[in-house]
CSV table of C-alpha atoms and ligand atoms in Angstrom, one decimal:
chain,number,residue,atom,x,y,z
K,19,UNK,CA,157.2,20.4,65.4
K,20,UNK,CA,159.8,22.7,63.4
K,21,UNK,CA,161.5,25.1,64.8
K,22,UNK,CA,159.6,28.1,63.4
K,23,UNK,CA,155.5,26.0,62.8
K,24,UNK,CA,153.1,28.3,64.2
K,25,UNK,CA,150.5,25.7,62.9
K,26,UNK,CA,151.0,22.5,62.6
K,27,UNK,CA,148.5,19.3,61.4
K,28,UNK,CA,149.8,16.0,62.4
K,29,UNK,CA,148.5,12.5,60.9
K,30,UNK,CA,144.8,14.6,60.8
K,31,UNK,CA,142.1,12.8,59.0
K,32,UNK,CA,138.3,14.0,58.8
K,33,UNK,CA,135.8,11.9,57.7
K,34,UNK,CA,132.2,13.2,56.5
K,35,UNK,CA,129.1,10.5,57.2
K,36,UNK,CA,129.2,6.8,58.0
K,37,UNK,CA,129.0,3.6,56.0
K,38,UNK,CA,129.0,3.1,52.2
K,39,UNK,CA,128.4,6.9,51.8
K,40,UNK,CA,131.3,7.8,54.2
K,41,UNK,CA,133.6,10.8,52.5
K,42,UNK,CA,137.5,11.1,54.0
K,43,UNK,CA,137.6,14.5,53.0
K,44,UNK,CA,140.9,14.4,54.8
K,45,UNK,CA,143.5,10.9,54.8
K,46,UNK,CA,146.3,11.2,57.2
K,47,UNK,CA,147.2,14.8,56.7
K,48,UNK,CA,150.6,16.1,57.8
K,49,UNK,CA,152.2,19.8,57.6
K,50,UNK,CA,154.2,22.3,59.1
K,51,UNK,CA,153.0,26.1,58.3
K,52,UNK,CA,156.0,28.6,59.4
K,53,UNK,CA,155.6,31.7,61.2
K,54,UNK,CA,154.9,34.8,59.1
K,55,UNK,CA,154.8,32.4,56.2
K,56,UNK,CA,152.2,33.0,53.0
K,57,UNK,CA,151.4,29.5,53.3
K,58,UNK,CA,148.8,28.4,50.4
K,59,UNK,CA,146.7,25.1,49.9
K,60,UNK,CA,146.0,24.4,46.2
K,61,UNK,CA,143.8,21.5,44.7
K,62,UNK,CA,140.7,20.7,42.4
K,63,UNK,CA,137.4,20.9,43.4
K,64,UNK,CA,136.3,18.6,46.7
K,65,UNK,CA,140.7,17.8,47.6
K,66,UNK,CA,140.0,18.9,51.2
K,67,UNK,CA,141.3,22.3,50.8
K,68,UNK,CA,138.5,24.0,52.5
K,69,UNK,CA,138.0,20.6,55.1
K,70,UNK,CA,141.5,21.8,56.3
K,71,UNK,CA,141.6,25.1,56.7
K,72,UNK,CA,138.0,24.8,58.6
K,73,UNK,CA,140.1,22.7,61.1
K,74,UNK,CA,142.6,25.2,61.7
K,75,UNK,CA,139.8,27.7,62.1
K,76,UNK,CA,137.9,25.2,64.8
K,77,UNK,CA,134.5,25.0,62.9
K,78,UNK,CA,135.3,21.3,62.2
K,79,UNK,CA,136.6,18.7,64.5
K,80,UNK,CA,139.2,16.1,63.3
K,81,UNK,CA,137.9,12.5,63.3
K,82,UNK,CA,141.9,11.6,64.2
K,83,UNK,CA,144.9,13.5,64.1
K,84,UNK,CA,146.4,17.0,66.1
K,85,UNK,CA,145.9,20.5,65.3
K,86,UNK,CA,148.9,22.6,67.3
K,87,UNK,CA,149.2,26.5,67.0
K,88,UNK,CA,153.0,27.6,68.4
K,89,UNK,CA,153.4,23.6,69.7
K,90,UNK,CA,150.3,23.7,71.9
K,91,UNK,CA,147.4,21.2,70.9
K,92,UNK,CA,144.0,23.2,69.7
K,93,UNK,CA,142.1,20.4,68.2
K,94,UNK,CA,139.8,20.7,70.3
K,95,UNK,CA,139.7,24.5,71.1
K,96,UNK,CA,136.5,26.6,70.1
K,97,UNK,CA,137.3,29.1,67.3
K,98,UNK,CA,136.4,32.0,69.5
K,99,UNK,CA,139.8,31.1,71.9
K,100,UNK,CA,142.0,30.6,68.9
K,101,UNK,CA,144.3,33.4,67.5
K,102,UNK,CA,142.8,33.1,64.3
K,103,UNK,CA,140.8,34.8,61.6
K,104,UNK,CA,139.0,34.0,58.2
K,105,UNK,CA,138.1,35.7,55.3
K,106,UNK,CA,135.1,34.1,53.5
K,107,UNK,CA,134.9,34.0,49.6
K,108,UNK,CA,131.9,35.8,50.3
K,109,UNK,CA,132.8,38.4,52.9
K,110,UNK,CA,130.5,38.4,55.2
K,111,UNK,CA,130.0,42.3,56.3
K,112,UNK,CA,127.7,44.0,57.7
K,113,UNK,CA,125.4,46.0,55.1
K,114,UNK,CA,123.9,48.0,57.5
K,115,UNK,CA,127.0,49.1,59.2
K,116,UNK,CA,129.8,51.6,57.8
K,117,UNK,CA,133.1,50.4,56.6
K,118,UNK,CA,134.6,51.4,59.9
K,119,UNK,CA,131.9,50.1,62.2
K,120,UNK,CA,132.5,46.7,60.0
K,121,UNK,CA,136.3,46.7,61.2
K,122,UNK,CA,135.9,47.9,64.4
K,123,UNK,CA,133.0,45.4,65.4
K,124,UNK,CA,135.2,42.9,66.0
K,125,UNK,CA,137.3,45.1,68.4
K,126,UNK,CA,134.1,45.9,70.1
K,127,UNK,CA,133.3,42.1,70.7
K,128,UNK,CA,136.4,41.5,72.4
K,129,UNK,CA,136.1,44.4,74.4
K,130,UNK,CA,139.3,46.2,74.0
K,131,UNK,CA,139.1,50.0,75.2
K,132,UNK,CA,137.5,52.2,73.1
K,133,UNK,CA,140.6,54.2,72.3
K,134,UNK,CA,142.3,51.4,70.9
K,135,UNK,CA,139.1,50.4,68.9
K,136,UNK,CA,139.6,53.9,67.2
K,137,UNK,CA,143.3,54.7,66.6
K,138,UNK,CA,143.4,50.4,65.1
K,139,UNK,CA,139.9,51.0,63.1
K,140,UNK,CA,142.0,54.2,61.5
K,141,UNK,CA,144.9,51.8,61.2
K,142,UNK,CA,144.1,49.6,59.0
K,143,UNK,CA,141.7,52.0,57.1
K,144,UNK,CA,144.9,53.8,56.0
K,145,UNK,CA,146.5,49.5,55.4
K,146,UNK,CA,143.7,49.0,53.0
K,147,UNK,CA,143.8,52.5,51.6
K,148,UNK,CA,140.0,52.9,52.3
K,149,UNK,CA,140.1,56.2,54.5
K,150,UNK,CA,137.8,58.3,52.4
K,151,UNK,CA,135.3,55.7,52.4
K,152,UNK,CA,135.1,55.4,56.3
K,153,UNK,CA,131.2,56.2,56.5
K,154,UNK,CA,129.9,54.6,53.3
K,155,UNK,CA,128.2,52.0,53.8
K,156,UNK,CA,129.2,48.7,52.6
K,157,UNK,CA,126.4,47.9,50.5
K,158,UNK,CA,127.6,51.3,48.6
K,159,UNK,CA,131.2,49.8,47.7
K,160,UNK,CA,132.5,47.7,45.0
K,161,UNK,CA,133.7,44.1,45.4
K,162,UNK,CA,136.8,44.8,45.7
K,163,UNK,CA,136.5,47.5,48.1
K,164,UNK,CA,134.5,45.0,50.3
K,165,UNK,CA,137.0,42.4,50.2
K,166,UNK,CA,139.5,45.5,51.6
K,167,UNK,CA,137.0,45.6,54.6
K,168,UNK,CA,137.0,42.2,55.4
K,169,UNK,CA,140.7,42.1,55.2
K,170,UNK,CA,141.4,44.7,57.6
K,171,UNK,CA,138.1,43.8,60.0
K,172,UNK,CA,139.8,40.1,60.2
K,173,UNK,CA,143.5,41.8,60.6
K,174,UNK,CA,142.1,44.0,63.0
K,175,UNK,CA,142.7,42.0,65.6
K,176,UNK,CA,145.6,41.0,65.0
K,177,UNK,CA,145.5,37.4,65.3
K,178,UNK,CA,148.3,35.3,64.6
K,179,UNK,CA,147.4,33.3,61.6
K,180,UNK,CA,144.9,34.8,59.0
K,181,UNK,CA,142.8,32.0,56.9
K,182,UNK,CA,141.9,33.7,53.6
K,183,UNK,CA,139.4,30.5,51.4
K,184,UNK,CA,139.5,31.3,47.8
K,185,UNK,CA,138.4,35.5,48.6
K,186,UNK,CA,139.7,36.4,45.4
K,187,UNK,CA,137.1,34.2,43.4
K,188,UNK,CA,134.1,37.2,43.0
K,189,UNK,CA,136.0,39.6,42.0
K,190,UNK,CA,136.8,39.7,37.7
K,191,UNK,CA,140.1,38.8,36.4
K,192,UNK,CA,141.9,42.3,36.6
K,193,UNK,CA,140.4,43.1,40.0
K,194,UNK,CA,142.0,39.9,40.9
K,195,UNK,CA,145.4,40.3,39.6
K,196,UNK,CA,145.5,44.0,41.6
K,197,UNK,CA,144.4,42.5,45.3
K,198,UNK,CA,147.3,39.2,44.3
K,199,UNK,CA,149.7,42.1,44.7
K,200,UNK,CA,147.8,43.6,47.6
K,201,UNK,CA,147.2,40.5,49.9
K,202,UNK,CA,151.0,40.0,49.6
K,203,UNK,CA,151.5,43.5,50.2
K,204,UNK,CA,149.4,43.3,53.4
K,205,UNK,CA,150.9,40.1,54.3
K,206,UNK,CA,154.7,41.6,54.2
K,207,UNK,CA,153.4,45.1,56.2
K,208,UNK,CA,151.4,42.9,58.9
K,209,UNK,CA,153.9,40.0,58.9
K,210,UNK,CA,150.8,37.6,60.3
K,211,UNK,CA,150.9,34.1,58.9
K,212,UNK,CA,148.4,34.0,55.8
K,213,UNK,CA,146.9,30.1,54.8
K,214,UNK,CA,145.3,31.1,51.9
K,215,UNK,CA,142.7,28.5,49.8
K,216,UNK,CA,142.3,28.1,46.2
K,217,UNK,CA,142.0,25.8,43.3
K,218,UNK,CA,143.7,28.8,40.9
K,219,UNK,CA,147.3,27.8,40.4
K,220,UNK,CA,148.2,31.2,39.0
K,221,UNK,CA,147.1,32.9,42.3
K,222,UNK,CA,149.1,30.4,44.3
K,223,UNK,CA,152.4,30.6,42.2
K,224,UNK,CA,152.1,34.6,42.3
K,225,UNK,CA,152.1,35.2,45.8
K,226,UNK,CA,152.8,32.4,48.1
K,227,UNK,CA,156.2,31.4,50.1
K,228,UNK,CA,155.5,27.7,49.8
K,229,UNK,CA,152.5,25.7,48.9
K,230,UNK,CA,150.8,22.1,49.5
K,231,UNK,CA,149.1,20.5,46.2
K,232,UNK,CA,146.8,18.7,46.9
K,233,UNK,CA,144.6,15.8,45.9
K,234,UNK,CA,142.0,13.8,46.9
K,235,UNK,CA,142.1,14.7,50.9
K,236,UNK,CA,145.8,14.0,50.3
K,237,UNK,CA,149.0,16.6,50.6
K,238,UNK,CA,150.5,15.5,46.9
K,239,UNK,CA,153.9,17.8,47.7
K,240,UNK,CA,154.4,20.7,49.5
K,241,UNK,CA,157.2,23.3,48.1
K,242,UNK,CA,158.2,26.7,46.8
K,243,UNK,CA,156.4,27.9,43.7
K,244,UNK,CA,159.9,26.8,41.9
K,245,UNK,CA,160.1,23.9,43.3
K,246,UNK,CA,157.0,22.0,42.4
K,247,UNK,CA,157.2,23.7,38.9
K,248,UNK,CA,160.3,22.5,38.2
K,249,UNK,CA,160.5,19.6,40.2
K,250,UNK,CA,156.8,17.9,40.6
K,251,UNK,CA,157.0,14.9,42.5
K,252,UNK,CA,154.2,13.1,40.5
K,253,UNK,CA,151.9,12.8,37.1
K,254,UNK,CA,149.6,14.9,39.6
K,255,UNK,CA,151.5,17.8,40.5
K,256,UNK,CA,153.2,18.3,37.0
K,257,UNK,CA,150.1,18.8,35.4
K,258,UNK,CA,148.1,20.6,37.8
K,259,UNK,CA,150.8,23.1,38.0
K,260,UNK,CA,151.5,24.7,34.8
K,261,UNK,CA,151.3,22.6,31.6
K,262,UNK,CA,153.5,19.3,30.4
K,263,UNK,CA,154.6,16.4,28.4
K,264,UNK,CA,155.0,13.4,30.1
K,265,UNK,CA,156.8,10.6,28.0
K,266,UNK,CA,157.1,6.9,28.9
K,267,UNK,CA,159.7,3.9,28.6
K,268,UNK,CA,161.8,1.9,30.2
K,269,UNK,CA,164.7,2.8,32.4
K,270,UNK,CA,168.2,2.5,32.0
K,271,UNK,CA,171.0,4.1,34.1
K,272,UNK,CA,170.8,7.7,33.2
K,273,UNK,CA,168.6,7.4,30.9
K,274,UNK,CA,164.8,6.5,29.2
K,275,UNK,CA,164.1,4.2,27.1
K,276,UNK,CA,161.2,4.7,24.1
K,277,UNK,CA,159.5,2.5,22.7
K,278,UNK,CA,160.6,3.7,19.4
K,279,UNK,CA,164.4,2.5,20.9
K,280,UNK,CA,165.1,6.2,20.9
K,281,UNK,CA,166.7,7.1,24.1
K,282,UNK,CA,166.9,10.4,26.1
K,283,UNK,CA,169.3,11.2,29.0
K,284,UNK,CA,167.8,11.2,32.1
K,285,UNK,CA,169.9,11.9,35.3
K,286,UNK,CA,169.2,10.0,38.3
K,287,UNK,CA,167.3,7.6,36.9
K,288,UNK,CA,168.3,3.6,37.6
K,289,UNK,CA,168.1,0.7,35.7
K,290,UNK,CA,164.5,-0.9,36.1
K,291,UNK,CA,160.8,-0.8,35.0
K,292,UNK,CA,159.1,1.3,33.0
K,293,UNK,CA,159.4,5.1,34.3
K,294,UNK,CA,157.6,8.6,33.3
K,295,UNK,CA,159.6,11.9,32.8
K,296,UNK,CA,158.1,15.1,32.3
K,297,UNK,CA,159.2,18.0,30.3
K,298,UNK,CA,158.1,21.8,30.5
K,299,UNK,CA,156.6,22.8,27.1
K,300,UNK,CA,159.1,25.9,27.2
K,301,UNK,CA,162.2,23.7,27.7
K,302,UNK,CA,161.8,21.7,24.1
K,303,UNK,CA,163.8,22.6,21.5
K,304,UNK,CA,163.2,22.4,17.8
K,305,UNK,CA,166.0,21.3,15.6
K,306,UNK,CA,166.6,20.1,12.0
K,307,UNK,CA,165.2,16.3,11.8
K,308,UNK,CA,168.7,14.3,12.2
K,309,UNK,CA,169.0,16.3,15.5
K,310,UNK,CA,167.2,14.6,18.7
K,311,UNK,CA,164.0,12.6,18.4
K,312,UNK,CA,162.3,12.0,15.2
K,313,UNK,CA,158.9,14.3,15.4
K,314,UNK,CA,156.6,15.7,13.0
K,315,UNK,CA,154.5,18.6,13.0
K,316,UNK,CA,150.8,18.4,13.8
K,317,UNK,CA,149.6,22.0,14.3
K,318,UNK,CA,150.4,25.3,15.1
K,319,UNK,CA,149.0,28.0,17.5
K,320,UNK,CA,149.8,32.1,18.1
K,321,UNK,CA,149.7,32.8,20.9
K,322,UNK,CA,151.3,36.4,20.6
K,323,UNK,CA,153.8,36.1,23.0
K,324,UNK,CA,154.8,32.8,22.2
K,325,UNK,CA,154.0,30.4,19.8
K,326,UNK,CA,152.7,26.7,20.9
K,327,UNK,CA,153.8,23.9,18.3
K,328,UNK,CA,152.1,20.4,18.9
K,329,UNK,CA,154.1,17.4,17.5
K,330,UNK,CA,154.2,13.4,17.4
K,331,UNK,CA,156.8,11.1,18.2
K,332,UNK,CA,157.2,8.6,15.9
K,333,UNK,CA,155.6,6.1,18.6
K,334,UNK,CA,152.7,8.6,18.8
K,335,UNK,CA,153.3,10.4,21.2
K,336,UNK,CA,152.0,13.6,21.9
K,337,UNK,CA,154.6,16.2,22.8
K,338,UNK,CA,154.1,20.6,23.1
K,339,UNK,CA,156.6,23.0,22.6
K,340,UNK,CA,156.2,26.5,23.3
K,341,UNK,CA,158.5,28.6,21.1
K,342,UNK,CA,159.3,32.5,21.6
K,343,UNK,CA,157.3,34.2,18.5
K,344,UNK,CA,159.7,35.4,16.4
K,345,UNK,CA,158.9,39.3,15.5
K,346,UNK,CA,157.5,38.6,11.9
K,347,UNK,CA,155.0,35.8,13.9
K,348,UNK,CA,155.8,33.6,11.8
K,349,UNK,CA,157.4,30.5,13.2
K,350,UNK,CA,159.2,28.7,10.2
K,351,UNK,CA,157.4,25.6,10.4
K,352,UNK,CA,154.8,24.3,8.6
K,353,UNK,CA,152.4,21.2,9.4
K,354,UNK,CA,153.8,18.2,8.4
K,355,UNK,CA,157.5,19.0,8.6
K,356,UNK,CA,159.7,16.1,9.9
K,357,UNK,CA,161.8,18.1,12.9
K,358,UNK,CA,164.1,16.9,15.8
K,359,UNK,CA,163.4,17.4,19.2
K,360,UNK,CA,165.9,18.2,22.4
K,361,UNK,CA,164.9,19.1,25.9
K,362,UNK,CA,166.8,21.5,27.7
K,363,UNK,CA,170.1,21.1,30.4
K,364,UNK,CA,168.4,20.2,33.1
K,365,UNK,CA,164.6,20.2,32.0
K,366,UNK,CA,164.0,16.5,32.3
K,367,UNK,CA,162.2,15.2,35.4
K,368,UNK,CA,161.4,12.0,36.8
K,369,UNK,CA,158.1,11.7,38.2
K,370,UNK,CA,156.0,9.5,40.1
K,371,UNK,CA,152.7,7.7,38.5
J,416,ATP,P1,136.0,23.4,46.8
J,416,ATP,O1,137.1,24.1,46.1
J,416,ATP,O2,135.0,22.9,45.8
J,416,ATP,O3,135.5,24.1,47.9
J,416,ATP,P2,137.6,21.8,48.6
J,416,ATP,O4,138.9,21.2,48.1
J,416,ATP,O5,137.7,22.9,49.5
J,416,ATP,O6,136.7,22.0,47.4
J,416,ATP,P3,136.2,20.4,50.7
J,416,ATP,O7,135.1,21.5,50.7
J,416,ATP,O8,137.2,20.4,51.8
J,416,ATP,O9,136.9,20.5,49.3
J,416,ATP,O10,135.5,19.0,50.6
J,416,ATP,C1,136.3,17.8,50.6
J,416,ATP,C2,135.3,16.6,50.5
J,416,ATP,O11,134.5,16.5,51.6
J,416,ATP,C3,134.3,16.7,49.3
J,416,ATP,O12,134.1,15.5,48.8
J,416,ATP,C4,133.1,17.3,50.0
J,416,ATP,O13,131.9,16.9,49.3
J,416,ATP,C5,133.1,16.6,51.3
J,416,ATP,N1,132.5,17.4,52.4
J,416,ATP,C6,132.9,18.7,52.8
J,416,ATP,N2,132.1,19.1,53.8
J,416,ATP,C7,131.2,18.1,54.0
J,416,ATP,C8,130.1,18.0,54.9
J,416,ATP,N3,129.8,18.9,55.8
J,416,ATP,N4,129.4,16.8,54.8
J,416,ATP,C9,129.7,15.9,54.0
J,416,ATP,N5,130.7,15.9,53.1
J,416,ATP,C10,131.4,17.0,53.1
């Protein structure tokens, strides 16, 4: 285990069904999750994502493999005797109950002293800013005022690791962006250790510590947002996260070699097969057409912000770059015009089929 794992998943694999219809929702999963960390599991629709985190909260048993919380083995462990919550995508309150009878029912359930029930109910009221809403009842609140009550009715309790799966998905796009910024508010005022699901790779590079991509019941990479931005580890991660070119050829010490014989400096890479790099759309440069690779100009699309210039290489391929709009909007270019193309100190990265 390291040092600082409060959770840990060791060689865990779940399979779903038998026979020719068997699904291994999880292959030979391994991960360290540190204390206090906002840890966050990202991947398409059916990667395991969910499979996982319903381990960790005991609803599902492994079919091989250890779940440890703090080094001691819970695989087995009903989810009522582990130190750990969930939030549900779709809440889960009580409509018949007020906002502070929904966070203080959980209290009640484990029987702490009534006095404690009420000074932590009033606690996490003020956490999640919903004090003058304490007796409405929570079919009278907006979403995003219900997702604030199942936050603080699952931090109530304080348990040491809080499972959030994708409880950001109801809500619309600008009530979304405001609780990004208040989950990891909550999550730096509470310090408990957040594992947070979703397939949104915006919401996971805003506000988590490190995160696992993930594909096909498979951990891809695991890293800061930074690091699997700038350095993906395969085809996978580079395009799930964020958007890029990928260009193929053969490699030569330091270098790629396309098929068009033009070659681009590549650091690390060896002599051997054919290799992929990718490049970040924002790290190609334009310049005049005897300057980099030979590229012409296929279309042209404002953006505002920036501008997003799709080119060819002369072998075909296809190649984005995303250029600051100048403050006239007008990029310069025009469709058709040969250009050269360089890639930024440090922007080219090898990566994995
Ligand atoms: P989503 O974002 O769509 O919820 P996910 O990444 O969370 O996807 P899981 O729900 O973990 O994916 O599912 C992983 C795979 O396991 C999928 O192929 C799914 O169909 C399958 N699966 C999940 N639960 C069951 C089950 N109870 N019985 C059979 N197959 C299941």
């Amino acid at each position: 285990m390291a040092d600082n794992a409060v959770i840990s998943a060791r060689n865990v694999v779940k399979a779903f069904g038998q026979g020719a219809g068997a699904v291994r929702a999880l292959d030979d999963v391994s991960l360290d999750i540190g204390r206090g960390e906002f840890f966050t599991l990202l991947g398409p629709s059916g990667c395991g994502k969910t499979t996982l985190l319903r381990l960790i909260a005991g609803f599902e048993m492994p079919t091989g493999g250890t779940i440890l919380l703090d080094g001691a083995d819970i695989t087995t462990l009903p989810p009522n005797r582990r130190p750990v919550n969930t939030v549900f995508q779709s809440y889960a309150l009580f409509p018949h109950l007020t906002v502070a009878q929904n966070i203080s029912f959980g209290l009640e359930m484990l029987g702490r002293p009534a006095a404690l029930v009420k000074a932590r109910t009033a606690e996490m009221l003020a956490l999640v800013k919903l004090e003058p809403m304490a007796s409405r009842k929570t079919s009278q609140l907006s979403g995003g005022q219900q997702q604030r009550v199942a936050l603080a009715r699952a931090l109530a309790p304080q348990p040491k690791v809080l499972l959030l799966d994708e409880p950001l998905s109801a809500l619309d796009l600008k009530l979304r962006k405001e609780m990004q910024i208040e989950l990891k508010r909550l999550q730096l005022e509470t310090g408990i250790t957040f594992v947070f699901v979703t397939h949104d790779q915006e919401e996971a590079l805003t506000m988590s510590d490190r995160i696992a991509v993930m594909s096909a019941g498979r951990i891809q990479q695991i890293g800061t947002a930074r690091d699997i931005y700038i350095h993906p580890k395969n085809r996978f991660v580079a395009s799930f996260i964020g958007e890029t070119n990928f260009l193929t050829g053969s490699a030569e010490a330091g270098a790629l070699r396309l098929a068009t014989g033009e070659r681009i400096e590549a650091p690390g890479l060896t002599a051997g097969a054919a290799a992929t790099i990718s490049v970040r759309p924002e790290q190609v440069r334009l310049s005049l057409p005897s300057d980099g690779l030979k590229a012409t100009v296929r279309a042209l699309v404002y953006f505002g912000t920036d501008t997003h210039c799709h080119l060819h290489l002369a072998d075909g391929t296809e190649i984005v770059a995303r250029l600051q709009s100048p403050a006239s909007g007008e990029a310069g270019l025009a469709v058709g015009q040969p250009v050269g193309l360089r890639f930024a100190d440090g922007a080219v990265q090898r990566v994995e089929d």
